[in-house]
């Protein structure tokens, strides 16, 4: 509630302003007061900025091989130089450039997959929750079928059939990872649908489309955003796993999972080859997850009312 | 007086409890209800929770079609009136102003929703009408850009009333309009409803379990029990001479402000019966202190006498006795001159 400071000489206007703030203001305040969200948000923003400005961050081209400069250690290890701050890989490609361009791939896959599966899941979940009855039964059946399929195995099977490529990976994951959206949106919609403002809109004569889009959807969007952040992290990890197994993004594209796979042989004597993309991957997934946690903390209290 | 809204044997059943292993059972939420509300009246609808009041309200609003019987609005079947026209003429006010306003919309957006749905006027005209109706319900115009979470319960209910009245409907169905509010705010809202009736000439159906509210507002009262209207009369005679035993018990159970009296004893010993499996005969007989043997086997027929209705064997028998006595008196006086 309002922080009752300086009431003594408050005018009517001040009291007005000291009233409960608007939902937007409340959200902004909670956001800035949430330490985990702020820190993870900054990290995530840095990674995104790095990915967008990749040519500026990395001095080298990530695809140019230099076989005379193979496996140069990073600058903080013995034998490293500032010419290649993170060293070079087994084909002499600049590791910093590959990590930076790899962020592009990871983010692209994470965001596109979450977007695609989010749309599928939201449409299914909201229709199941809003219409109920037979539509709900059918959608729940589809959901049960989808949940009975192990994602990694199906993804492996499909990718090995159609061949690994960036588009194939995004399509497969986008068509597979909608289950959590559907479950969450369905139950959130069921809750909102039972509220009187939906009945009031119906009594006013509003069309079903208007009720769903203007009354229901804005009130379940919080949940969608929370699930979406977790699914971005999920997709990034899954892509890394697929690429590690050789069925995801194909070389020479710089994907972090692929870089870990390529570094496998050097694990014993040049562990940094694996550790660097590993740290990048963990940092990104951690940041995305923490932002998701923060969004949930910031958005959820309003639903609890 | 012509009826504004009228139900004829309206009935609503729900199929409940259907699962893989169990067949669905039927719940009669509203059981052949015939009601008629004249223009300008305030009909109070009272009864315990679960008696079918809210289902009846939804049917009258056009949100729930009756499974049998019909509902006439101004002589026309309600469900044959196009959605938008129906919405323009009948509007609800809900019980809980905390769930009846969309938390993501400003007050202005909430109140102008009916105008936007019906395509009334340009955005500037809509703004003007919103300001007018906010004045009318006694809410300062500066709240127009606020969100519901910034308003108190009473203010929110004023917003809900403004939304219901902005299209100037003929009939407003108030489902417990004050029971979610603080006592100090309740009377403000009730007086507002009365003022608006004078101003706009609306007809109200007032659903409530608060008898004091009904007594204060309603011109006529219908008492509902397990989906049936068991008694219906003008307010004064219902409160002075309750006829149905259920009405009597309801009136006795009202808390009195006198401190010495304590909480009144409820005469309704047995719990509310399961509406899926209602008692035989008169559905009230297990809880009735005057129950006769025939009450458990035979359902009473409604007894209508000049504008009032009661559905009870006791009243039927009394009427029959009076009828016989009158007939006897008739024959006695008729015989004398011969």
Coordinates of C-alpha atoms in Angstrom, one line a residue:
Chain A
X1 CA 0.0 0.0 0.0
X2 CA 1.0 3.6 0.1
X3 CA 4.0 4.5 2.1
X4 CA 2.5 6.9 4.7
X5 CA 5.3 9.4 4.8
X6 CA 4.7 13.1 5.0
X7 CA 1.0 12.9 5.4
X8 CA 1.1 15.9 7.8
X9 CA 0.9 18.6 5.2
X10 CA -0.6 16.6 2.4
X11 CA -3.0 18.3 0.0
X12 CA -5.9 16.5 -1.7
X13 CA -3.8 16.0 -4.7
X14 CA -1.0 14.4 -2.6
X15 CA -3.4 12.1 -1.0
X16 CA -4.7 11.1 -4.5
X17 CA -1.2 10.4 -5.5
X18 CA -0.5 8.4 -2.4
X19 CA -3.4 6.1 -3.2
X20 CA -2.7 2.7 -4.6
X21 CA -0.7 3.3 -7.8
X22 CA -1.9 2.0 -11.2
X23 CA -1.0 -1.6 -12.1
X24 CA 1.8 -0.4 -14.5
X25 CA 3.5 1.7 -11.8
X26 CA 3.2 -1.2 -9.3
X27 CA 4.9 -3.5 -11.8
X28 CA 7.7 -1.1 -12.5
X29 CA 8.4 -0.6 -8.8
X30 CA 8.4 -4.4 -8.1
X31 CA 10.7 -4.9 -11.1
X32 CA 13.3 -2.4 -9.8
X33 CA 13.0 -3.8 -6.3
X34 CA 13.7 -7.3 -7.3
X35 CA 17.5 -7.8 -7.1
X36 CA 17.7 -11.2 -8.9
X37 CA 15.6 -9.8 -11.8
X38 CA 17.7 -6.7 -12.1
X39 CA 21.1 -8.5 -12.1
X40 CA 19.9 -11.3 -14.5
X41 CA 18.3 -8.7 -16.7
X42 CA 21.6 -6.8 -17.0
X43 CA 23.5 -10.0 -17.8
X44 CA 20.8 -11.0 -20.4
X45 CA 20.9 -7.5 -21.9
X46 CA 24.7 -7.7 -22.2
X47 CA 24.5 -11.0 -23.9
X48 CA 21.8 -9.8 -26.3
X49 CA 23.8 -6.6 -27.0
X50 CA 26.9 -8.7 -27.6
X51 CA 25.0 -10.9 -30.0
X52 CA 23.5 -8.0 -31.9
X53 CA 26.8 -6.1 -32.1
X54 CA 28.8 -9.3 -32.8
X55 CA 31.0 -7.8 -35.6
X56 CA 32.1 -5.0 -33.2
X57 CA 32.9 -7.2 -30.3
X58 CA 34.8 -9.8 -32.2
X59 CA 37.9 -8.7 -34.2
X60 CA 38.0 -11.9 -36.2
X61 CA 35.7 -13.7 -38.6
X62 CA 34.3 -16.8 -36.9
X63 CA 34.6 -18.9 -40.0
X64 CA 38.2 -18.2 -41.1
X65 CA 40.5 -21.1 -40.4
X66 CA 44.2 -20.7 -39.7
X67 CA 45.8 -24.1 -39.3
X68 CA 49.1 -22.7 -38.3
X69 CA 47.5 -21.2 -35.2
X70 CA 45.6 -24.2 -33.9
X71 CA 44.5 -24.4 -30.2
X72 CA 46.2 -21.2 -29.1
X73 CA 45.3 -20.9 -25.4
X74 CA 43.3 -17.9 -24.1
X75 CA 45.1 -14.8 -22.9
X76 CA 44.8 -15.8 -19.2
X77 CA 46.7 -19.0 -19.7
X78 CA 50.3 -19.6 -20.4
X79 CA 51.1 -19.0 -24.1
X80 CA 48.0 -16.9 -24.8
X81 CA 48.0 -13.6 -26.5
X82 CA 45.7 -10.6 -27.0
X83 CA 45.5 -11.4 -30.7
X84 CA 43.1 -14.2 -29.7
X85 CA 41.7 -13.3 -26.2
X86 CA 39.9 -16.6 -25.9
X87 CA 42.4 -18.5 -28.0
X88 CA 41.6 -20.5 -31.1
X89 CA 39.9 -23.9 -31.7
X90 CA 41.3 -27.0 -33.4
X91 CA 40.9 -25.4 -36.8
X92 CA 42.6 -22.2 -35.8
X93 CA 39.3 -20.1 -35.7
X94 CA 39.1 -17.3 -33.2
X95 CA 37.3 -18.6 -30.2
X96 CA 36.0 -15.2 -29.0
X97 CA 34.4 -14.6 -32.4
X98 CA 32.8 -18.1 -32.3
X99 CA 31.4 -17.6 -28.8
X100 CA 30.0 -14.2 -29.7
X101 CA 28.4 -15.4 -33.0
X102 CA 27.2 -18.5 -31.1
X103 CA 25.2 -16.3 -28.9
X104 CA 23.3 -15.2 -32.0
X105 CA 22.4 -18.8 -32.8
X106 CA 21.4 -19.6 -29.2
X107 CA 19.2 -16.5 -28.8
X108 CA 17.7 -16.9 -32.3
X109 CA 16.7 -20.5 -31.6
X110 CA 15.5 -19.7 -28.1
X111 CA 13.3 -16.8 -29.1
X112 CA 11.9 -18.3 -32.3
X113 CA 11.1 -21.6 -30.7
X114 CA 9.4 -20.0 -27.7
X115 CA 7.4 -17.7 -30.1
X116 CA 6.3 -20.6 -32.2
X117 CA 5.4 -23.0 -29.4
X118 CA 4.0 -20.1 -27.4
X119 CA 1.5 -19.3 -30.2
X120 CA 0.5 -23.0 -30.6
X121 CA 0.2 -23.5 -26.8
X122 CA -1.6 -20.3 -26.1
X123 CA -4.2 -20.9 -28.8
X124 CA -4.8 -24.5 -27.6
X125 CA -4.8 -23.6 -23.9
X126 CA -7.0 -20.6 -24.2
X127 CA -9.6 -22.3 -26.3
X128 CA -9.6 -25.4 -24.0
X129 CA -10.0 -23.2 -21.0
X130 CA -12.6 -20.8 -22.4
X131 CA -14.9 -23.1 -24.3
X132 CA -14.5 -26.2 -22.1
X133 CA -16.7 -29.2 -22.8
X134 CA -15.9 -31.2 -26.0
X135 CA -13.2 -28.7 -27.2
X136 CA -11.5 -29.1 -23.9
X137 CA -11.6 -32.9 -24.1
X138 CA -10.1 -32.9 -27.6
X139 CA -7.3 -30.5 -26.7
X140 CA -6.5 -32.4 -23.5
X141 CA -6.3 -35.6 -25.6
X142 CA -3.9 -33.9 -28.0
X143 CA -1.9 -32.7 -25.0
X144 CA -1.8 -36.2 -23.5
X145 CA -0.5 -37.5 -26.8
X146 CA 2.2 -34.9 -27.0
X147 CA 3.2 -35.5 -23.3
X148 CA 3.6 -39.1 -24.0
X149 CA 6.4 -38.4 -26.5
X150 CA 9.9 -38.0 -25.2
X151 CA 11.0 -34.6 -26.6
X152 CA 14.7 -35.4 -27.1
X153 CA 14.0 -38.8 -28.8
X154 CA 11.4 -37.3 -31.1
X155 CA 13.6 -34.4 -32.0
X156 CA 16.5 -36.7 -32.6
X157 CA 14.4 -39.0 -34.8
X158 CA 12.9 -36.1 -36.9
X159 CA 16.2 -34.3 -37.3
X160 CA 17.9 -37.4 -38.3
X161 CA 15.2 -38.0 -40.9
X162 CA 15.1 -34.5 -42.4
X163 CA 18.7 -33.7 -41.7
X164 CA 20.0 -31.2 -39.2
X165 CA 19.8 -27.5 -40.0
X166 CA 18.9 -24.4 -38.1
X167 CA 15.4 -24.3 -39.6
X168 CA 14.8 -27.9 -38.9
X169 CA 15.8 -27.6 -35.3
X170 CA 13.6 -24.5 -34.8
X171 CA 10.7 -26.1 -36.5
X172 CA 10.9 -29.4 -34.6
X173 CA 11.3 -27.7 -31.2
X174 CA 8.6 -25.1 -31.9
X175 CA 6.2 -27.9 -32.8
X176 CA 7.1 -29.9 -29.7
X177 CA 7.6 -27.6 -26.8
X178 CA 4.1 -26.1 -26.5
X179 CA 2.9 -28.4 -23.8
X180 CA 3.7 -26.3 -20.8
X181 CA 2.1 -23.2 -22.4
X182 CA -1.1 -25.2 -23.1
X183 CA -1.4 -26.5 -19.6
X184 CA -0.7 -23.2 -17.9
X185 CA -2.9 -21.2 -20.2
X186 CA -5.8 -23.6 -19.9
X187 CA -5.9 -23.4 -16.2
X188 CA -5.4 -19.7 -16.1
X189 CA -8.2 -19.2 -18.6
X190 CA -10.5 -21.4 -16.7
X191 CA -10.0 -19.2 -13.6
X192 CA -10.5 -15.9 -15.5
X193 CA -13.4 -17.2 -17.4
X194 CA -15.4 -17.8 -14.2
X195 CA -15.0 -14.2 -13.1
X196 CA -17.8 -11.8 -13.3
X197 CA -16.2 -9.3 -15.6
X198 CA -16.3 -12.0 -18.3
X199 CA -20.0 -12.5 -17.6
X200 CA -20.5 -8.8 -17.6
X201 CA -18.9 -8.5 -21.0
X202 CA -21.2 -11.3 -22.3
X203 CA -24.2 -9.6 -20.8
X204 CA -23.2 -6.3 -22.5
X205 CA -23.4 -8.2 -25.8
X206 CA -19.7 -8.5 -26.6
X207 CA -18.8 -11.1 -29.1
X208 CA -16.8 -14.2 -28.1
X209 CA -13.7 -12.9 -30.0
X210 CA -13.9 -9.6 -28.1
X211 CA -14.3 -11.3 -24.8
X212 CA -11.4 -13.6 -25.4
X213 CA -9.1 -10.9 -26.8
X214 CA -10.0 -8.0 -24.6
X215 CA -11.1 -9.5 -21.4
X216 CA -9.5 -12.9 -21.0
X217 CA -6.2 -12.7 -22.8
X218 CA -4.7 -9.6 -21.1
X219 CA -5.4 -11.2 -17.7
X220 CA -3.6 -14.5 -18.6
X221 CA -0.7 -12.9 -20.4
X222 CA 1.5 -12.8 -17.3
X223 CA 1.5 -16.6 -17.2
X224 CA 2.3 -16.8 -20.9
X225 CA 5.4 -14.5 -20.4
X226 CA 6.6 -16.5 -17.4
X227 CA 6.3 -19.8 -19.3
X228 CA 7.9 -18.2 -22.3
X229 CA 11.1 -17.2 -20.5
X230 CA 11.5 -20.7 -19.1
X231 CA 10.9 -22.2 -22.5
X232 CA 13.6 -20.0 -24.1
X233 CA 16.1 -21.5 -21.7
X234 CA 14.7 -25.0 -22.3
X235 CA 15.0 -24.5 -26.1
X236 CA 18.6 -23.2 -25.8
X237 CA 19.6 -26.2 -23.8
X238 CA 17.9 -28.6 -26.1
X239 CA 19.5 -27.1 -29.1
X240 CA 22.9 -27.4 -27.4
X241 CA 22.1 -31.1 -26.7
X242 CA 21.0 -31.8 -30.2
X243 CA 24.1 -30.0 -31.7
X244 CA 26.3 -31.9 -29.3
X245 CA 24.9 -35.1 -30.7
X246 CA 25.6 -33.8 -34.2
X247 CA 21.9 -33.6 -35.1
X248 CA 21.3 -29.9 -34.5
X249 CA 23.0 -27.0 -36.1
X250 CA 25.6 -28.1 -38.6
X251 CA 29.2 -27.0 -38.8
X252 CA 30.7 -24.6 -39.6
X253 CA 27.9 -22.5 -37.9
X254 CA 29.1 -21.6 -34.4
X255 CA 26.7 -23.1 -31.9
X256 CA 27.7 -23.5 -28.3
X257 CA 26.6 -27.0 -28.2
X258 CA 28.5 -27.8 -31.3
X259 CA 31.6 -26.1 -29.9
X260 CA 31.4 -28.3 -26.8
X261 CA 31.1 -31.4 -29.1
X262 CA 34.0 -30.3 -31.2
X263 CA 36.2 -29.7 -28.1
X264 CA 35.5 -33.2 -26.8
X265 CA 38.8 -34.6 -28.0
X266 CA 40.8 -32.0 -26.3
X267 CA 39.1 -32.3 -23.0
X268 CA 42.1 -33.7 -21.2
X269 CA 44.8 -31.3 -22.2
X270 CA 42.9 -28.2 -23.3
X271 CA 39.8 -28.2 -21.1
X272 CA 39.2 -24.5 -21.8
X273 CA 37.9 -25.5 -25.2
X274 CA 34.9 -26.9 -23.5
X275 CA 34.8 -24.7 -20.5
X276 CA 34.4 -21.4 -22.4
X277 CA 31.3 -22.3 -24.4
X278 CA 30.0 -24.2 -21.3
X279 CA 30.2 -21.1 -19.2
X280 CA 28.6 -19.0 -21.9
X281 CA 25.7 -21.5 -22.1
X282 CA 25.2 -21.7 -18.4
X283 CA 25.4 -18.0 -18.0
X284 CA 22.7 -17.4 -20.7
X285 CA 20.4 -20.1 -19.4
X286 CA 20.8 -18.9 -15.8
X287 CA 20.1 -15.3 -16.7
X288 CA 17.0 -16.3 -18.7
X289 CA 15.7 -18.5 -15.9
X290 CA 16.3 -15.8 -13.3
X291 CA 14.5 -13.3 -15.4
X292 CA 11.7 -15.8 -15.7
X293 CA 11.6 -16.2 -11.9
X294 CA 11.6 -12.4 -11.6
X295 CA 8.7 -12.0 -14.0
X296 CA 6.8 -14.6 -12.0
X297 CA 7.4 -12.8 -8.7
X298 CA 6.6 -9.5 -10.3
X299 CA 3.4 -10.5 -12.1
X300 CA 1.9 -13.2 -9.8
X301 CA 0.9 -11.2 -6.7
X302 CA -1.8 -9.5 -8.8
X303 CA -3.3 -12.8 -9.7
X304 CA -3.3 -13.9 -6.1
X305 CA -5.1 -10.7 -5.2
Chain B
X1 CA -49.9 -3.2 -15.6
X2 CA -48.2 -5.1 -18.4
X3 CA -45.3 -7.5 -17.5
X4 CA -41.9 -6.3 -18.6
X5 CA -40.4 -9.7 -18.1
X6 CA -42.3 -12.9 -17.5
X7 CA -41.2 -16.5 -17.0
X8 CA -43.6 -19.3 -17.8
X9 CA -42.7 -22.6 -16.2
X10 CA -39.1 -21.8 -16.8
X11 CA -36.8 -24.7 -16.0
X12 CA -33.1 -25.2 -16.0
X13 CA -31.4 -28.5 -15.4
X14 CA -27.7 -29.3 -15.2
X15 CA -26.1 -32.6 -15.9
X16 CA -23.6 -33.2 -13.1
X17 CA -21.2 -35.8 -11.8
X18 CA -20.5 -37.4 -15.1
X19 CA -17.4 -39.4 -15.0
X20 CA -15.9 -42.5 -16.6
X21 CA -17.6 -44.8 -14.1
X22 CA -20.8 -42.9 -13.3
X23 CA -23.7 -41.7 -15.4
X24 CA -24.6 -38.1 -15.3
X25 CA -27.3 -37.0 -12.9
X26 CA -29.7 -34.2 -13.4
X27 CA -29.9 -31.3 -11.1
X28 CA -32.9 -29.1 -11.4
X29 CA -31.6 -25.7 -10.4
X30 CA -34.8 -23.9 -11.4
X31 CA -38.0 -25.9 -11.4
X32 CA -41.0 -24.6 -13.4
X33 CA -40.8 -21.0 -12.2
X34 CA -43.5 -18.6 -13.3
X35 CA -42.8 -15.0 -12.4
X36 CA -43.8 -11.7 -13.8
X37 CA -42.3 -8.4 -13.2
X38 CA -44.2 -5.2 -14.2
X39 CA -42.5 -2.1 -15.4
X40 CA -41.3 0.1 -12.6
X41 CA -41.5 -2.6 -10.0
X42 CA -38.7 -3.8 -7.8
X43 CA -39.0 -7.6 -7.3
X44 CA -37.0 -9.0 -4.4
X45 CA -35.9 -12.6 -4.9
X46 CA -34.8 -14.2 -1.6
X47 CA -33.7 -17.7 -0.6
X48 CA -30.8 -19.6 0.8
X49 CA -27.6 -20.2 -1.1
X50 CA -28.1 -22.9 -3.6
X51 CA -31.8 -22.4 -4.1
X52 CA -31.4 -21.3 -7.7
X53 CA -31.6 -17.6 -7.4
X54 CA -28.4 -16.9 -9.5
X55 CA -29.3 -19.5 -12.1
X56 CA -32.7 -17.8 -12.5
X57 CA -30.8 -14.4 -12.8
X58 CA -28.6 -15.8 -15.5
X59 CA -31.6 -17.0 -17.4
X60 CA -33.3 -13.6 -17.2
X61 CA -30.1 -12.0 -18.4
X62 CA -30.0 -14.2 -21.5
X63 CA -26.8 -15.9 -20.5
X64 CA -28.3 -19.3 -19.8
X65 CA -31.1 -20.7 -21.9
X66 CA -33.9 -22.4 -20.0
X67 CA -34.1 -26.2 -20.7
X68 CA -37.9 -26.0 -20.6
X69 CA -40.6 -23.3 -20.4
X70 CA -40.1 -19.8 -21.8
X71 CA -39.1 -16.3 -20.8
X72 CA -40.9 -13.4 -22.3
X73 CA -39.4 -9.9 -22.4
X74 CA -42.0 -7.3 -23.2
X75 CA -44.1 -10.0 -24.7
X76 CA -41.3 -11.4 -26.9
X77 CA -39.4 -14.6 -26.2
X78 CA -36.2 -13.4 -24.6
X79 CA -34.0 -15.8 -26.5
X80 CA -35.4 -14.8 -29.9
X81 CA -34.3 -11.2 -29.3
X82 CA -31.0 -10.5 -31.0
X83 CA -28.0 -10.5 -28.6
X84 CA -27.2 -6.8 -28.9
X85 CA -30.8 -5.7 -28.5
X86 CA -31.2 -7.9 -25.5
X87 CA -28.0 -6.6 -24.0
X88 CA -29.3 -3.0 -24.5
X89 CA -32.5 -3.7 -22.6
X90 CA -31.4 -6.0 -19.8
X91 CA -28.2 -5.5 -17.7
X92 CA -26.7 -7.1 -14.6
X93 CA -25.1 -5.7 -11.5
X94 CA -23.0 -8.4 -9.9
X95 CA -22.3 -9.2 -6.3
X96 CA -18.6 -8.8 -6.1
X97 CA -17.2 -5.6 -7.5
X98 CA -13.7 -7.0 -7.0
X99 CA -14.3 -9.6 -9.7
X100 CA -16.8 -7.8 -11.9
X101 CA -14.3 -5.2 -13.2
X102 CA -11.4 -6.2 -15.5
X103 CA -8.3 -5.3 -13.6
X104 CA -6.4 -4.4 -16.8
X105 CA -8.7 -1.7 -18.0
X106 CA -9.3 1.8 -16.8
X107 CA -12.6 2.9 -15.4
X108 CA -13.3 4.8 -18.6
X109 CA -12.7 1.7 -20.7
X110 CA -14.9 -0.4 -18.4
X111 CA -17.8 2.0 -18.5
X112 CA -17.5 2.6 -22.2
X113 CA -17.4 -1.1 -23.1
X114 CA -21.2 -1.2 -23.8
X115 CA -21.0 1.9 -25.9
X116 CA -18.1 0.4 -27.9
X117 CA -19.8 -3.0 -28.3
X118 CA -23.0 -1.3 -29.6
X119 CA -21.1 1.2 -31.7
X120 CA -22.8 4.2 -30.0
X121 CA -21.3 7.5 -31.0
X122 CA -17.8 8.7 -31.7
X123 CA -15.0 8.3 -29.2
X124 CA -15.5 11.9 -28.0
X125 CA -19.3 11.3 -27.6
X126 CA -18.5 8.1 -25.7
X127 CA -16.2 10.0 -23.4
X128 CA -19.0 12.5 -22.7
X129 CA -21.5 9.8 -21.9
X130 CA -19.0 8.1 -19.6
X131 CA -18.5 11.4 -17.8
X132 CA -22.3 11.9 -17.5
X133 CA -22.9 8.5 -16.1
X134 CA -20.1 8.8 -13.6
X135 CA -21.7 12.0 -12.4
X136 CA -25.0 10.2 -12.1
X137 CA -23.6 7.3 -10.0
X138 CA -21.7 9.8 -7.9
X139 CA -18.1 9.0 -8.9
X140 CA -15.7 11.8 -9.5
X141 CA -14.8 12.2 -13.1
X142 CA -11.1 12.2 -12.3
X143 CA -11.3 8.5 -11.6
X144 CA -11.9 7.8 -15.3
X145 CA -8.2 7.1 -16.0
X146 CA -7.7 5.0 -12.8
X147 CA -7.6 1.3 -12.6
X148 CA -10.1 -0.8 -10.4
X149 CA -7.4 -1.7 -7.9
X150 CA -7.1 2.0 -7.0
X151 CA -10.8 2.2 -6.0
X152 CA -12.6 1.1 -2.8
X153 CA -15.3 -1.5 -2.9
X154 CA -18.1 1.1 -2.9
X155 CA -16.5 3.0 -5.7
X156 CA -16.0 -0.1 -7.7
X157 CA -19.7 -1.0 -7.3
X158 CA -20.5 2.5 -8.5
X159 CA -18.4 1.7 -11.6
X160 CA -20.3 -1.5 -12.1
X161 CA -23.6 0.3 -11.8
X162 CA -22.4 2.9 -14.3
X163 CA -21.5 0.2 -16.8
X164 CA -24.9 -1.4 -16.3
X165 CA -26.8 1.8 -16.8
X166 CA -24.8 3.6 -19.5
X167 CA -27.0 2.1 -22.2
X168 CA -30.2 3.0 -20.3
X169 CA -31.6 -0.5 -19.9
X170 CA -35.2 -1.2 -19.0
X171 CA -34.4 -4.0 -16.6
X172 CA -31.5 -4.3 -14.3
X173 CA -30.9 -7.6 -12.4
X174 CA -29.0 -7.0 -9.2
X175 CA -27.4 -10.1 -7.9
X176 CA -26.6 -9.4 -4.2
X177 CA -25.5 -5.9 -5.1
X178 CA -24.3 -5.0 -1.6
X179 CA -23.4 -8.2 0.2
X180 CA -19.7 -7.8 -0.7
X181 CA -19.5 -4.3 0.7
X182 CA -18.9 -2.8 4.1
X183 CA -22.0 -2.1 6.0
X184 CA -21.4 1.6 6.0
X185 CA -21.3 1.6 2.2
X186 CA -24.2 -0.7 1.6
X187 CA -26.9 1.9 2.3
X188 CA -25.2 4.4 0.0
X189 CA -25.3 1.9 -2.9
X190 CA -28.9 1.0 -2.1
X191 CA -30.0 4.6 -2.0
X192 CA -28.1 5.2 -5.3
X193 CA -30.1 2.3 -6.9
X194 CA -33.4 3.9 -5.7
X195 CA -32.4 7.3 -7.0
X196 CA -31.4 6.0 -10.3
X197 CA -34.7 4.2 -10.6
X198 CA -36.5 7.6 -10.1
X199 CA -34.1 9.2 -12.6
X200 CA -34.1 6.6 -15.3
X201 CA -37.3 4.7 -14.7
X202 CA -35.6 1.3 -14.6
X203 CA -37.1 -1.9 -13.3
X204 CA -35.1 -3.9 -10.8
X205 CA -34.9 -7.5 -9.9
X206 CA -33.1 -7.6 -6.7
X207 CA -31.6 -10.9 -5.6
X208 CA -30.6 -11.0 -2.0
X209 CA -30.4 -13.1 1.1
X210 CA -30.5 -10.0 3.2
X211 CA -34.1 -9.5 4.2
X212 CA -33.5 -6.0 5.5
X213 CA -32.3 -4.9 2.1
X214 CA -35.3 -6.5 0.4
X215 CA -37.7 -5.0 2.8
X216 CA -36.2 -1.6 2.3
X217 CA -36.2 -1.7 -1.5
X218 CA -38.5 -4.2 -3.0
X219 CA -42.1 -3.6 -3.9
X220 CA -42.8 -7.3 -4.2
X221 CA -41.0 -10.3 -2.9
X222 CA -40.6 -13.8 -4.2
X223 CA -39.2 -16.5 -1.8
X224 CA -37.4 -19.3 -3.5
X225 CA -36.7 -22.7 -2.1
X226 CA -35.0 -25.5 -4.0
X227 CA -35.7 -24.1 -7.4
X228 CA -39.3 -23.3 -6.7
X229 CA -41.0 -20.0 -5.8
X230 CA -42.8 -20.9 -2.6
X231 CA -44.3 -17.6 -1.8
X232 CA -44.7 -14.3 -3.7
X233 CA -46.5 -11.2 -2.4
X234 CA -46.2 -7.5 -2.1
X235 CA -43.4 -6.6 0.4
X236 CA -45.6 -5.3 3.2
X237 CA -47.9 -8.2 3.5
X238 CA -45.1 -10.7 3.1
X239 CA -43.2 -9.2 6.0
X240 CA -46.4 -8.8 8.1
X241 CA -48.1 -12.0 7.3
X242 CA -45.6 -14.6 6.0
X243 CA -47.7 -17.6 5.1
X244 CA -45.3 -20.3 4.0
X245 CA -43.5 -21.9 6.9
X246 CA -40.2 -21.4 5.1
X247 CA -40.8 -17.7 4.8
X248 CA -41.7 -17.6 8.5
X249 CA -38.5 -19.3 9.5
X250 CA -36.5 -16.9 7.2
X251 CA -38.0 -13.9 8.8
X252 CA -37.5 -15.3 12.3
X253 CA -33.8 -15.9 11.6
X254 CA -33.1 -12.3 11.0
X255 CA -30.6 -10.9 13.6
X256 CA -32.1 -8.2 15.8
X257 CA -30.1 -5.3 16.9
X258 CA -31.3 -5.6 20.5
X259 CA -28.4 -7.0 22.5
X260 CA -30.3 -9.1 25.0
X261 CA -31.9 -11.3 22.4
X262 CA -28.8 -13.0 21.2
X263 CA -28.7 -15.1 18.0
X264 CA -32.1 -16.4 17.0
X265 CA -32.6 -20.1 17.0
X266 CA -32.9 -21.4 13.5
X267 CA -36.0 -23.6 13.1
X268 CA -34.4 -25.2 10.1
X269 CA -33.0 -28.2 12.0
X270 CA -32.1 -30.4 9.0
X271 CA -29.4 -29.2 6.7
X272 CA -30.2 -27.9 3.2
X273 CA -31.3 -30.9 1.2
X274 CA -29.2 -32.2 -1.8
X275 CA -30.7 -30.6 -4.9
X276 CA -29.7 -33.6 -7.0
X277 CA -31.9 -35.7 -4.8
X278 CA -34.7 -33.5 -3.6
X279 CA -37.2 -34.7 -1.0
X280 CA -40.5 -36.2 -2.2
X281 CA -43.7 -34.3 -2.0
X282 CA -43.3 -30.8 -0.8
X283 CA -39.5 -30.4 -0.9
X284 CA -39.6 -28.4 2.3
X285 CA -41.3 -31.1 4.4
X286 CA -38.2 -32.5 6.2
X287 CA -37.4 -29.1 7.7
X288 CA -41.0 -27.9 8.2
X289 CA -42.3 -27.7 11.7
X290 CA -46.0 -28.0 10.6
X291 CA -45.5 -30.9 8.2
X292 CA -48.6 -33.0 7.6
X293 CA -48.5 -36.6 6.6
X294 CA -49.5 -35.7 3.0
X295 CA -46.6 -33.2 2.7
X296 CA -44.1 -36.0 2.2
X297 CA -46.0 -37.7 -0.6
X298 CA -47.8 -35.1 -2.5
X299 CA -46.4 -31.9 -3.9
X300 CA -48.6 -28.9 -3.2
X301 CA -50.1 -26.9 -6.1
X302 CA -49.5 -23.1 -6.1
X303 CA -52.4 -21.2 -4.6
X304 CA -53.0 -17.8 -6.2
X305 CA -55.2 -15.2 -4.6
X306 CA -55.4 -11.7 -5.8
X307 CA -51.8 -11.1 -6.8
X308 CA -50.1 -13.3 -4.3
X309 CA -48.9 -16.9 -4.5
X310 CA -48.2 -19.5 -1.9
X311 CA -47.3 -23.1 -2.4
X312 CA -48.1 -25.1 0.8
X313 CA -50.6 -27.7 1.8
X314 CA -51.5 -25.8 5.0
X315 CA -52.6 -22.8 3.0
X316 CA -54.5 -25.0 0.6
X317 CA -56.3 -26.7 3.4
X318 CA -57.1 -23.4 5.1
X319 CA -58.4 -22.1 1.8
X320 CA -60.5 -25.2 1.4
X321 CA -61.9 -24.8 4.9
X322 CA -62.7 -21.2 4.3
X323 CA -64.3 -22.1 1.0
X324 CA -66.4 -24.7 2.7
X325 CA -67.3 -22.4 5.5
X326 CA -68.3 -19.7 3.0
X327 CA -70.3 -22.2 1.0
X328 CA -72.0 -23.4 4.2
X329 CA -72.7 -19.8 5.2
X330 CA -74.0 -19.2 1.7
X331 CA -76.4 -22.1 1.9
X332 CA -77.3 -21.1 5.4
X333 CA -78.1 -17.5 4.4
X334 CA -79.5 -18.7 1.1
X335 CA -81.8 -21.2 2.9
X336 CA -83.2 -18.7 5.4
X337 CA -85.4 -16.6 3.2
X338 CA -87.1 -19.6 1.7

